Each structure stands twice: as structure tokens, then as C-alpha cells.
Amino acid sequence: MSKVVALAGGVGGAKLAHGLALAGADLTVVVNTGDDFRPMGLHVSPDIDTVVYTLSGLANRAQGWGIEGETWSFMEQVSRLGGPTWFNLGDRDLAMHVLRTQRLAAGETLTAITGDFAARLGIASRILPMCDEAVATMVRTPDGELPFQDYFVRLRCAVTVEGFRFAGIDNARASDEVVAALADPDLSAVIVCPSNPFVSVDPILSVPGLRAAIPKSRPIVAVSPIIAGQAVKGPAAAMLRDLGFDVSALGVARHYAGWIGGLVVDTRDEALAASIEALGMKVLLTDTLMKTDSDRERLARETLAFAERLGGAP
Amino acid sequence: MSKVVALAGGVGGAKLAHGLALAGADLTVVVNTGDDFRPMGLHVSPDIDTVVYTLSGLANRAQGWGIEGETWSFMEQVSRLGGPTWFNLGDRDLAMHVLRTQRLAAGETLTAITGDFAARLGIASRILPMCDEAVATMVRTPDGELPFQDYFVRLRCAVTVEGFRFAGIDNARASDEVVAALADPDLSAVIVCPSNPFVSVDPILSVPGLRAAIPKSRPIVAVSPIIAGQAVKGPAAAMLRDLGFDVSALGVARHYAGWIGGLVVDTRDEALAASIEALGMKVLLTDTLMKTDSDRERLARETLAFAERLGGAP
């Protein structure tokens, strides 16, 4: 059984992580927490929540985030009471936020709390926040800096992006659990999930000590979140464009060049393969759109096999 | 229009307060907060919530507390995640607790927050917590002291009561708003609702400065929460018994003797009227069981007319 560390953001990352679990990998998912925020004083970790709900089978499959069969009584009453309504919190989903907030206030780490929730929901994989310290992804725009959720939810990404800052990152450090997962002598690969390179993967890699903890002797393979010039979900395509990258798997490859050994690219982007390999990485062409569980598992298996063929990083 | 201050606990108190509002009284309800507690880190004020839901028409009429059409998704998920489940928090109800907790943490007073919620729900009456400081009703039992909600919800009142302590009361004080309502020159009466004398009304009267702020020149009338030897709801009858009082309106009268000028007693307890009047108060005999809105309004009108006949306290 392959021992794998996957780096993941929300929906796309959670799907491939689920595929890796379905494929039987001994999986540790290191999850972005730069999007964490505190609506109404509750600690919400959107990417952790999405990974937990996806791996436990609770996820709403149609929308990719949230819980299947969710109800919305809480937000209706929040609205009546004049509370903030720009970010929707479902009634079931609230349980994670309320319990997490209480346990953090009592001094537990986000790592310990997340591990406990995952275990209680029957998840065999380890789900680790990228760090236990607060890090806040800030989006630089022509009109100033915005907290990520303001950009993503409130403004629906409808502003030009000039760059990012991970506030608090200097006070963060790779947790013992993340370092241990990466240092495991049986680790066979690090998989960079098809998550947003700028606001999901980069925050993880920016945690002091984390990138250095990835062993040079193991293959690092990314799966492109861009298919045929479009992001499957979220603002990755707009960010590539705004930041002057090609809006394609080639743009993703340029962002990761020098670090990853291989990129999994959708067959619709076959024409880019030579240009991507010219950057010093191998390309695997396959169908990367994950609609069903079997899509997730197949892509995971192909990615693992690709990593095995690659061996150590370039 | 009569200007009235009502002292109230939860369900029974809320019903008479609703009746007073329906009767057209210019009403201020001073509500017990000794039952407040923080399940999962959320500030719950059970009596304030019941009064707010009842006066706004949101209340679940069958059970007397909570919200009509409540859903329970949150608690189902809390249970899955291993959180505490001994106290049920409905999905709609949660909005008040989450927003209150956040606003208290931001430095607002419980008085200001409660007033804002009441206004947003269309309540014309003023609803005031008995004080803005934390007071915790502790129940003395043969096995030691219990926080009120442990006694009331977790143990379902199934222990012998030896007495009460209102922890924190020495640091509390009657708020400016409560003092102003009682000092209003147009105040026509203080109504003690049919709430538990020991754990609803006594905490209010124990707030330093509050009892002294009740003008001697105005009638104080209580409505007995005991009908035919039984409490309409809650542990009042068991407490009277355990503490050595008659389990009757006479026991209630003895507890309030020397302070109230009149007691409204159910016609089923007519036989007690002479003994109660011998304690130095007047008795109004009427049907005190409030099943419908018109019961509430009729009892309120009769109580107000009784107070008017009484004039100033004895």
C-alpha cells in the first residue's frame, strides 16, 4: 500500500484525496488553512471541512462543499436577528464550527481537533491542517488588500488580483505531525492535488519548514486544476490571467517548475505536453475531470503509478 | 395605558408577560439570568430566550419554550462529532446564542443585545436581563452544589433541594435600565409572574440595588405558580416541599409575605384564601391556568385591575 502525502485545498483537492483513499493509499492530507476565518465568532476552516466531509461521505456531491441533506434554519434566524448573512453556514455544518471554536478556546490544537473529528466520522486517512498557527491569505487588488473570504464569497472573485500575502505565516511552523508524515521512510510520493496553486497550495508550501521537510528522494507530482483553459471550479483561471501566466496547464507548470517532477494534464491539453516537458518535468496525459467516485479512484491510481515511474524529484 | 414592570422566569412568566402585552400594558419585563450557561461555549439565556420567543410569537406553543417549526440538524451532527448532547440546541434557536456570544465578546451588554434582538423581532415591550453581570444559580443538594442546568436538565430535578446560592451576585448590580423602569413616575404596578419563586424570582430580587429600587408607593402583585398543589411546569412544587413550605399557593404566599401586597390565586385554591390574607396580603381568586392567548390576556387584565385596587404596598 502506497504511503502518500497529498497537499490539498477545498473541492478539487478533496476529490483527489478521496480518490487516493479509495485507491487504498495510506494517505495523509495536508490541508490549506489560509482561508480560515471567524464569521460570527466561529472558527471556520473551509478546506478542512470540505476534505473531512468528502472523505467521510457526508459531502454534498452536487455542489462539492457542505453536507448532503443540509438544512438552513440557523441562517434564516440570523437574518431575522440582523446578523451577517454574506457567508452561509448550514445547520449540520455548524456543529464542526461550534465544537472547533470551543476546543480551540480550551487550548487544543487544530491538528488534534481535526484528527478527532475525522476519526469520529470514520475516516481512516490522516487529515492535517498545514499548521496550527493562524495564517490569513490576503488578496492584493488595485483597491488594496482583501481577506480571502471577502474576495471569494462576498465579491465572488470579481476583482483583479495583483498578488497574495499570507498574513501570520512568519509565526507559523510545520507541525510535528506534518513533518513526521513527510519524513516517513516509507513515503512513496507527494501528490499536489488539483487545487488552486496560488491560494491553496502556495500557503501550504509557505509554512516555514514545510517545503524543506519534503524529501528530495521522493517524487512530487501535481495534477493540473486547469482543463482546456478553464478551472474546474474557483478563481484559478482568473488568477493565472491576472498574474500574467498562460491560463492553461502550461501556466500551472510554469508556477510549479523546478519543484515538481511530473504534472498530470488532461488529454484535452495534449498540445501543451511538449512545452510543459521542456520546463523539466514529465507529463501524464489522462482524463482529469472527476465526476464520479470511480473517476476519482482511477485518476488517483494513474497519478500514483506515474509517481512510481518518476522516482525522486528532478 | 398601564406602565408595568413584570418580574419573570421562563415559560409561566413569559405567558403572563405576553398577556400583559396583549392587554395593552406599557411593559418592561425584568428576566432572570441565573440559569444562563455556556454549552459548547455559546451563551444561552434560557429565560430571556423564552420571553423573547413568546412575546415575538415565535414560540413553540405546545412545549412553551423553543421555536415553532424548529429543526435539529445541528445536534445530530454534534452527536456524530462526539460533542455534548445533554442540552438540546435547536437550529433556529442557535442564531440567538451564536450572535449573543459574539456580541458579548465584542463588549456589548446583555441588556443592549437583548433589546436589539427584541426590536428586530418586532417586540414593543422592553425585555431586560436582571443584570449585565454573570450570576449562576447553584442548587444545594445532599451531595453538594449543582449548577442550575445540571439540576434542571441533566438530572431532571430528581434530587432533593436544600437551598440555593446565586454565585456572582455580589458583583452584580441592578442595571441603569432596570432602575429607570422601576423609578418611572408613571409606573402603576410591579407584577411578579407565576414563575418559580426560588430560582426565577429570588435571583432577580437578590441583585444588589434591585429590590430597593422598587418604589414603596406602587402595588406589588404576584401570581401563584402553584395550582391545586402542583406547579403548572417545572420544579417549584418539589422545591416548596423540600424546603418545608406548604406545596400550595399558601407556601408561595409565605415566601413572599411582607413584600407583596396581593396574590392572584387559582379558584381551585379558594380554601386557602383566608390563610393567605392572614399573612397581610389581599387575594384575587380567578382561573390562573393560561392555555390560550385569551387566557393570558384575561389573567393579565384581572391582575392589573387587582393591582390598581390595591394601591401602594402594605
XYZ file of C-alpha atoms in Angstrom:
628
model
C 0.000 0.000 0.000
C 1.470 3.335 -1.100
C 2.190 5.808 1.665
C 1.285 9.196 0.240
C 1.154 12.795 1.398
C -1.326 14.899 -0.569
C -1.396 18.702 -0.443
C -4.930 19.959 -0.857
C -7.244 22.921 -0.806
C -11.018 22.512 -0.978
C -13.268 20.862 -3.546
C -10.803 19.679 -6.235
C -8.220 18.682 -3.674
C -10.772 16.805 -1.617
C -11.915 14.832 -4.663
C -8.417 13.571 -5.492
C -7.719 12.900 -1.805
C -10.901 10.820 -1.763
C -9.668 9.013 -4.885
C -6.327 8.254 -3.209
C -8.176 6.847 -0.185
C -10.440 4.774 -2.472
C -7.316 3.523 -4.273
C -6.096 2.144 -0.971
C -3.284 4.635 -0.344
C -2.055 5.069 3.222
C -2.930 8.721 3.000
C -2.053 11.896 4.869
C -3.752 15.023 3.509
C -2.074 18.318 4.406
C -4.763 20.950 4.017
C -4.635 24.711 3.425
C -5.894 26.796 6.335
C -5.166 30.223 4.826
C -8.900 30.568 4.063
C -9.891 30.074 7.701
C -11.992 32.864 9.138
C -14.352 33.582 12.016
C -17.853 34.571 10.883
C -19.965 35.340 13.975
C -17.003 34.372 16.142
C -16.989 30.762 14.912
C -13.758 29.259 13.611
C -14.496 28.047 10.078
C -11.819 26.077 8.188
C -13.433 25.752 4.753
C -10.827 23.495 3.156
C -10.515 21.178 6.145
C -14.294 20.944 6.319
C -14.556 20.066 2.634
C -11.849 17.382 2.925
C -13.481 15.935 6.056
C -16.955 15.880 4.536
C -15.676 14.407 1.256
C -13.588 11.657 2.844
C -16.380 10.744 5.293
C -19.005 10.529 2.563
C -21.077 13.322 4.133
C -20.374 15.826 1.350
C -22.993 17.322 -0.878
C -21.776 15.803 -4.137
C -23.638 18.193 -6.416
C -22.007 21.336 -5.038
C -18.766 19.775 -3.806
C -18.789 21.549 -0.432
C -21.096 21.348 2.556
C -23.144 18.411 3.764
C -25.713 16.360 1.877
C -29.208 16.967 3.251
C -28.129 20.216 4.905
C -30.784 22.480 6.441
C -30.635 26.272 6.751
C -32.790 27.202 9.751
C -29.899 28.880 11.568
C -29.163 31.365 8.789
C -32.853 32.233 8.414
C -32.951 33.213 12.078
C -29.569 35.009 11.886
C -31.080 37.134 9.157
C -34.137 37.939 11.291
C -31.855 38.940 14.158
C -29.817 41.268 11.965
C -26.683 39.103 11.922
C -24.262 38.814 8.994
C -25.593 36.728 6.111
C -22.955 37.054 3.398
C -21.446 33.689 4.365
C -23.901 30.801 4.690
C -23.408 28.314 7.500
C -25.602 25.220 7.297
C -27.174 23.760 10.422
C -25.242 20.472 10.282
C -22.033 22.192 9.248
C -22.321 24.477 12.293
C -21.567 21.588 14.619
C -17.975 21.403 13.369
C -17.500 25.156 13.721
C -19.043 25.448 17.186
C -17.164 22.451 18.601
C -13.905 23.517 16.931
C -14.215 27.054 18.309
C -14.842 25.765 21.811
C -11.984 23.257 21.694
C -9.514 25.805 20.275
C -10.518 28.196 23.070
C -9.838 25.389 25.560
C -6.296 25.086 24.202
C -6.442 22.091 21.856
C -4.595 22.350 18.545
C -6.401 22.454 15.215
C -4.423 19.316 14.331
C -5.751 17.401 17.334
C -9.328 18.602 16.860
C -9.342 17.799 13.131
C -7.924 14.349 13.812
C -10.619 13.654 16.374
C -13.443 14.795 14.082
C -12.064 12.703 11.214
C -11.797 9.614 13.411
C -15.348 10.067 14.739
C -16.632 10.269 11.171
C -14.872 7.024 10.319
C -12.101 8.480 8.157
C -9.052 6.214 8.084
C -6.781 8.792 6.405
C -4.969 11.435 8.445
C -6.157 14.972 7.746
C -3.682 17.591 8.953
C -4.016 21.363 8.822
C -0.909 22.879 7.203
C -0.043 24.386 10.600
C -1.618 25.121 13.978
C -0.979 28.859 13.906
C -3.401 31.347 12.336
C -2.459 32.242 8.761
C -4.713 34.500 6.680
C -4.462 34.622 2.894
C -4.789 38.248 1.803
C -5.599 39.051 -1.821
C -3.869 42.128 -3.283
C -6.114 44.121 -5.614
C -5.839 47.575 -7.247
C -8.034 48.864 -4.401
C -5.996 47.330 -1.611
C -5.782 44.048 0.253
C -8.790 41.830 0.947
C -9.132 38.869 3.304
C -9.628 35.769 1.167
C -13.273 35.136 2.035
C -14.148 38.756 1.250
C -12.626 38.260 -2.186
C -14.017 34.773 -2.722
C -17.514 34.859 -1.231
C -18.507 38.462 -0.734
C -17.077 39.804 -4.012
C -17.410 36.483 -5.891
C -13.827 36.917 -7.199
C -14.948 39.865 -9.352
C -11.824 41.975 -8.826
C -8.390 41.984 -10.439
C -5.762 40.063 -8.488
C -2.256 41.530 -8.213
C -0.784 39.081 -5.722
C -1.123 37.432 -2.345
C 0.186 37.716 1.187
C -0.070 35.028 3.824
C -0.504 37.105 6.959
C 0.924 35.440 10.041
C 2.994 32.932 8.077
C 6.231 34.074 9.758
C 4.857 32.945 13.104
C 3.712 29.575 11.738
C 5.749 26.398 11.534
C 5.237 22.978 10.035
C 3.619 20.905 12.776
C 5.304 17.831 14.188
C 2.600 15.725 12.561
C 3.196 17.204 9.086
C 6.961 16.876 9.417
C 6.598 13.277 10.600
C 4.344 12.366 7.668
C 6.865 13.808 5.201
C 9.830 12.211 6.971
C 8.275 8.739 6.970
C 10.871 6.409 5.388
C 8.037 4.517 3.695
C 6.675 7.634 1.967
C 6.306 6.852 -1.733
C 5.133 10.173 -3.177
C 3.906 13.692 -2.543
C 0.822 14.479 -4.595
C -0.155 18.089 -5.228
C -3.905 17.912 -5.710
C -5.729 19.841 -8.458
C -6.208 22.781 -6.108
C -5.607 26.461 -6.693
C -1.815 26.910 -6.969
C -1.872 30.422 -5.529
C -4.339 30.315 -2.648
C -4.487 26.599 -1.779
C -1.056 25.091 -2.494
C 1.221 28.114 -2.061
C 0.048 28.819 1.514
C 0.902 25.214 2.431
C 4.351 25.490 0.832
C 4.927 28.854 2.537
C 4.646 27.463 6.068
C 8.198 27.740 7.423
C 9.846 24.340 7.482
C 7.199 22.559 5.449
C 8.680 22.690 1.966
C 12.110 21.802 3.333
C 10.592 18.757 5.053
C 9.615 17.193 1.707
C 12.340 14.634 0.989
C 14.246 15.184 -2.281
C 14.336 11.441 -2.835
C 10.595 11.115 -3.364
C 8.609 12.014 -6.468
C 6.432 15.118 -6.343
C 3.545 15.009 -8.803
C 0.908 17.675 -9.321
C -2.451 17.344 -11.050
C -3.379 20.400 -13.102
C -6.512 22.188 -11.870
C -6.847 23.807 -15.309
C -8.523 21.847 -18.119
C -8.813 23.332 -21.598
C -8.128 26.843 -20.334
C -10.673 26.721 -17.538
C -10.608 25.997 -13.830
C -12.941 23.147 -12.944
C -14.030 25.314 -10.009
C -12.980 28.586 -8.431
C -10.801 31.510 -9.454
C -7.586 29.716 -10.517
C -8.029 30.644 -14.201
C -8.719 34.293 -13.402
C -5.696 34.393 -11.106
C -3.405 32.878 -13.761
C -4.643 35.509 -16.219
C -4.330 38.447 -13.821
C -0.849 37.386 -12.760
C 0.360 37.067 -16.378
C 0.548 33.278 -16.616
C -0.902 31.298 -19.502
C -4.406 30.263 -18.498
C -3.635 26.610 -19.054
C -1.838 23.598 -17.657
C 1.314 25.256 -19.056
C 0.752 28.232 -16.734
C 0.358 25.817 -13.825
C 3.530 24.006 -14.919
C 5.481 27.277 -15.016
C 4.309 28.082 -11.479
C 5.489 24.709 -10.144
C 8.584 24.375 -12.408
C 11.795 23.386 -10.646
C 9.905 21.787 -7.791
C 7.605 19.067 -9.152
C 8.824 16.083 -11.133
C 5.627 15.435 -13.021
C 2.341 17.060 -13.982
C -0.860 15.202 -14.736
C -2.558 17.019 -17.609
C -5.940 16.457 -19.179
C -5.908 14.812 -22.596
C -7.730 17.881 -23.932
C -4.456 19.746 -23.319
C -2.252 17.257 -25.176
C -0.903 20.057 -27.384
C 0.791 21.614 -24.304
C 2.683 18.477 -23.297
C 5.929 19.234 -25.164
C 6.099 22.792 -23.799
C 5.472 21.516 -20.276
C 8.131 18.816 -20.530
C 10.553 21.479 -21.810
C 10.228 23.043 -18.318
C 11.927 19.983 -16.835
C 9.060 17.771 -15.768
C 7.290 14.692 -17.102
C 3.683 14.805 -18.268
C 0.961 12.214 -17.832
C -1.991 12.740 -20.163
C -5.301 11.387 -18.954
C -8.900 12.382 -18.246
C -8.573 14.551 -15.114
C -12.229 15.591 -14.699
C -13.594 13.818 -11.607
C -17.351 13.398 -11.800
C -17.831 10.049 -10.079
C -16.102 8.072 -7.346
C -14.643 5.804 -9.985
C -13.221 8.863 -11.799
C -11.582 9.876 -8.526
C -10.129 6.445 -7.907
C -8.907 5.962 -11.485
C -7.166 9.361 -11.565
C -5.605 8.607 -8.171
C -4.302 5.221 -9.331
C -2.875 6.675 -12.541
C -1.245 9.513 -10.612
C 0.316 7.090 -8.119
C 1.605 4.862 -10.922
C 3.014 7.908 -12.698
C 4.799 8.983 -9.495
C 6.212 5.492 -9.071
C 7.654 5.589 -12.597
C 9.170 9.009 -11.933
C 11.059 8.150 -8.777
C 12.822 11.003 -6.950
C 12.308 14.648 -7.823
C 14.283 16.151 -10.751
C -52.188 52.569 29.307
C -50.736 50.992 32.471
C -46.985 51.194 32.838
C -45.944 47.903 34.377
C -42.738 46.140 35.376
C -43.055 42.353 35.373
C -40.515 40.052 37.010
C -40.291 36.788 35.097
C -38.513 33.485 34.666
C -39.196 31.214 31.704
C -42.383 29.593 30.462
C -45.008 30.701 33.040
C -43.507 34.149 33.342
C -43.362 34.565 29.597
C -47.033 33.651 29.256
C -48.202 36.316 31.710
C -45.799 38.858 30.213
C -47.357 38.065 26.836
C -50.799 38.558 28.404
C -49.744 41.946 29.788
C -48.522 42.980 26.345
C -51.770 41.735 24.756
C -53.706 43.719 27.392
C -52.001 46.858 26.136
C -49.710 47.450 29.108
C -46.633 49.603 28.554
C -44.493 46.701 29.677
C -40.946 46.180 30.909
C -40.085 42.552 31.690
C -37.132 42.030 34.041
C -35.935 38.495 33.394
C -33.950 36.038 35.483
C -30.482 35.253 34.109
C -29.348 32.961 36.923
C -29.998 29.979 34.624
C -27.638 31.288 31.934
C -24.893 28.875 30.948
C -22.454 28.220 28.116
C -22.939 24.823 26.467
C -20.263 24.395 23.773
C -19.012 27.898 24.557
C -22.289 29.546 23.496
C -24.001 31.965 25.870
C -27.524 30.612 26.409
C -30.019 32.680 28.431
C -32.957 30.265 28.674
C -35.418 32.619 30.363
C -34.631 35.599 28.145
C -34.947 33.360 25.092
C -38.334 32.051 26.228
C -39.635 35.564 26.915
C -38.323 36.826 23.541
C -39.784 33.902 21.610
C -43.118 34.143 23.435
C -43.546 37.902 23.024
C -42.490 37.751 19.352
C -44.915 34.955 18.550
C -42.076 32.623 17.504
C -42.512 30.279 20.472
C -43.442 26.656 20.227
C -46.786 26.885 21.982
C -47.107 23.184 22.732
C -43.906 22.944 24.763
C -43.728 26.576 25.905
C -40.025 27.004 25.127
C -38.066 26.978 21.883
C -39.223 28.000 18.430
C -42.184 26.726 16.448
C -41.018 24.719 13.423
C -37.574 24.183 14.958
C -35.140 21.781 13.264
C -32.452 19.686 14.956
C -29.741 19.097 12.348
C -27.051 20.778 14.447
C -27.480 18.473 17.429
C -27.485 15.375 15.203
C -24.094 16.389 13.863
C -22.797 17.407 17.315
C -23.601 13.880 18.419
C -21.696 12.392 15.470
C -18.706 14.564 16.318
C -18.698 13.480 19.960
C -19.883 16.808 21.361
C -22.102 17.225 24.428
C -25.742 16.325 23.818
C -27.367 16.601 27.249
C -28.714 20.067 26.399
C -30.537 20.366 23.076
C -29.989 23.493 20.998
C -32.325 23.862 18.016
C -31.023 25.143 14.700
C -33.108 28.336 14.733
C -32.523 28.914 18.430
C -28.768 28.713 17.824
C -28.813 32.028 15.996
C -29.615 33.901 19.209
C -26.856 32.075 21.123
C -24.176 32.480 18.461
C -24.894 36.161 17.859
C -25.218 36.891 21.589
C -21.915 35.159 22.316
C -20.151 37.122 19.614
C -21.631 40.460 20.686
C -20.856 39.861 24.374
C -17.270 39.030 23.400
C -17.158 42.311 21.475
C -18.091 44.161 24.656
C -21.840 44.827 24.279
C -24.030 44.365 27.349
C -26.626 41.614 27.585
C -29.166 44.399 28.063
C -28.239 46.081 24.776
C -28.094 42.804 22.841
C -31.442 41.598 24.219
C -33.055 44.920 23.396
C -31.774 44.767 19.841
C -32.994 41.184 19.295
C -36.420 42.060 20.739
C -36.732 45.111 18.488
C -35.719 43.139 15.396
C -38.379 40.549 16.191
C -40.994 43.278 16.438
C -41.476 43.225 20.211
C -42.756 46.547 21.523
C -42.179 45.686 25.211
C -38.781 46.194 26.821
C -37.098 42.936 27.858
C -34.293 43.494 30.364
C -31.975 40.916 31.902
C -31.971 41.286 35.689
C -28.355 42.467 35.447
C -25.450 42.529 32.996
C -23.044 40.643 35.223
C -22.784 36.836 35.251
C -24.846 35.274 38.061
C -25.132 31.487 38.361
C -27.904 29.860 40.369
C -26.410 26.949 42.287
C -28.698 24.271 43.743
C -27.677 22.857 47.134
C -28.330 19.128 47.448
C -27.287 16.476 49.974
C -24.481 15.551 47.561
C -23.206 19.086 47.093
C -23.906 22.055 44.887
C -25.056 21.763 41.280
C -25.213 24.419 38.569
C -28.882 25.012 37.798
C -28.922 23.438 34.327
C -27.230 20.305 35.676
C -30.031 20.023 38.226
C -32.812 21.015 35.822
C -31.905 19.370 32.525
C -29.277 16.738 33.180
C -30.784 15.372 36.408
C -34.384 16.315 35.537
C -34.800 17.792 39.058
C -34.612 14.293 40.559
C -32.607 15.280 43.637
C -33.548 16.768 46.992
C -33.108 20.516 47.205
C -31.652 22.039 50.391
C -31.243 25.620 49.227
C -29.780 27.927 46.617
C -26.833 30.207 46.093
C -26.590 32.885 43.443
C -22.905 32.770 42.583
C -21.537 36.112 41.462
C -24.483 38.089 42.821
C -22.210 40.256 44.996
C -20.533 41.583 41.864
C -23.821 42.268 40.111
C -25.888 45.427 40.310
C -29.287 46.495 39.060
C -28.671 47.944 35.608
C -29.464 51.569 34.815
C -32.272 50.357 32.577
C -33.891 48.252 35.329
C -33.567 51.064 37.874
C -35.020 53.564 35.394
C -38.016 51.318 34.654
C -38.754 50.961 38.377
C -38.222 54.668 39.066
C -40.586 55.754 36.293
C -43.088 58.153 37.924
C -45.813 56.700 35.713
C -45.217 53.131 36.923
C -48.549 51.709 38.034
C -47.582 48.247 39.326
C -44.921 45.597 39.714
C -46.215 42.170 38.700
C -44.437 39.044 39.903
C -45.200 36.491 37.205
C -46.191 32.880 38.008
C -42.540 31.852 37.876
C -40.558 29.725 40.290
C -40.166 31.793 43.498
C -36.791 30.271 44.375
C -34.886 30.046 41.103
C -36.648 32.600 38.900
C -37.893 35.429 41.130
C -35.418 35.268 44.038
C -32.346 35.692 41.791
C -33.918 38.863 40.378
C -34.683 40.215 43.858
C -31.168 39.325 45.017
C -29.426 41.578 42.523
C -27.933 44.337 44.696
C -29.967 47.508 44.360
C -32.872 45.944 42.510
C -35.303 45.264 45.345
C -34.573 48.648 46.853
C -35.365 50.304 43.529
C -38.982 49.094 43.640
C -40.975 52.109 44.858
C -42.931 51.537 48.084
C -45.770 53.620 46.715
C -46.695 51.145 43.981
C -48.620 47.876 44.346
C -46.673 44.634 44.059
C -48.826 41.712 42.976
C -47.714 38.137 42.423
C -49.495 35.369 40.544
C -49.153 31.970 42.205
C -47.304 29.403 40.063
C -48.889 26.640 42.149
C -52.417 25.495 41.320
C -54.127 22.818 43.402
C -50.827 21.694 44.932
C -48.992 21.374 41.643
C -46.643 23.533 39.626
C -48.001 24.162 36.138
C -44.456 23.461 34.919
C -41.062 22.879 36.473
C -39.773 22.034 39.932
C -41.491 24.726 42.033
C -43.714 22.207 43.857
C -40.801 19.886 44.643
C -38.752 22.829 45.904
C -41.572 24.042 48.191
C -41.815 20.519 49.603
C -38.070 20.023 50.046
C -37.689 23.424 51.704
C -40.523 22.775 54.174
C -43.157 25.098 52.703
C -46.736 24.059 52.039
C -46.916 22.850 48.451
C -49.651 25.328 47.636
C -50.398 28.969 46.953
C -50.131 29.380 50.750
C -46.499 28.248 50.603
C -45.894 30.781 47.847
C -47.633 33.452 49.925
C -45.429 32.683 52.946
C -42.331 33.025 50.779
C -43.427 36.452 49.501
C -45.094 37.635 52.747
C -44.176 41.123 53.910
C -43.191 42.154 50.399
C -46.156 41.707 48.065
C -49.497 43.431 48.548
C -51.585 40.900 46.705
C -51.529 37.353 45.420
C -53.559 36.052 42.496
C -54.676 32.538 43.393
C -56.498 29.969 41.330
C -60.175 29.460 42.198
C -59.346 25.776 42.844
C -57.397 27.062 45.878
C -60.240 29.182 47.261
C -59.981 27.356 50.588
C -56.524 28.898 51.137
C -57.650 32.496 50.668
C -58.297 33.303 54.326
C -54.951 31.850 55.465
C -53.154 33.812 52.757
C -54.896 37.069 53.640
C -53.943 36.449 57.282
C -50.309 36.859 56.129
C -51.053 40.504 55.317
C -51.880 40.464 51.631
C -55.019 40.591 49.523
C -56.124 37.645 47.401
C -57.698 37.661 43.959
C -59.360 34.358 43.079
C -59.579 33.587 39.374
C -58.683 30.965 36.785
C -54.878 31.255 36.549
C -54.160 28.447 34.065
C -53.093 30.042 30.773
C -53.802 27.773 27.844
C -54.704 30.277 25.144
C -53.777 33.834 24.266
C -57.135 34.993 25.574
C -56.423 33.222 28.910
C -53.147 35.146 29.064
C -54.789 38.462 28.292
C -57.717 37.941 30.670
C -55.433 36.953 33.573
C -53.239 39.964 32.843
C -56.216 42.357 32.811
C -57.584 40.934 36.056
C -54.152 41.137 37.684
C -53.709 44.757 36.584
C -57.178 45.700 37.872
C -56.434 43.941 41.170
C -53.165 45.899 41.500
C -54.985 49.127 40.772
C -57.490 48.426 43.549
C -54.655 47.643 45.962
C -52.666 50.804 45.508
C -49.297 51.027 47.295
C -47.648 48.064 49.010
C -48.682 47.119 52.560
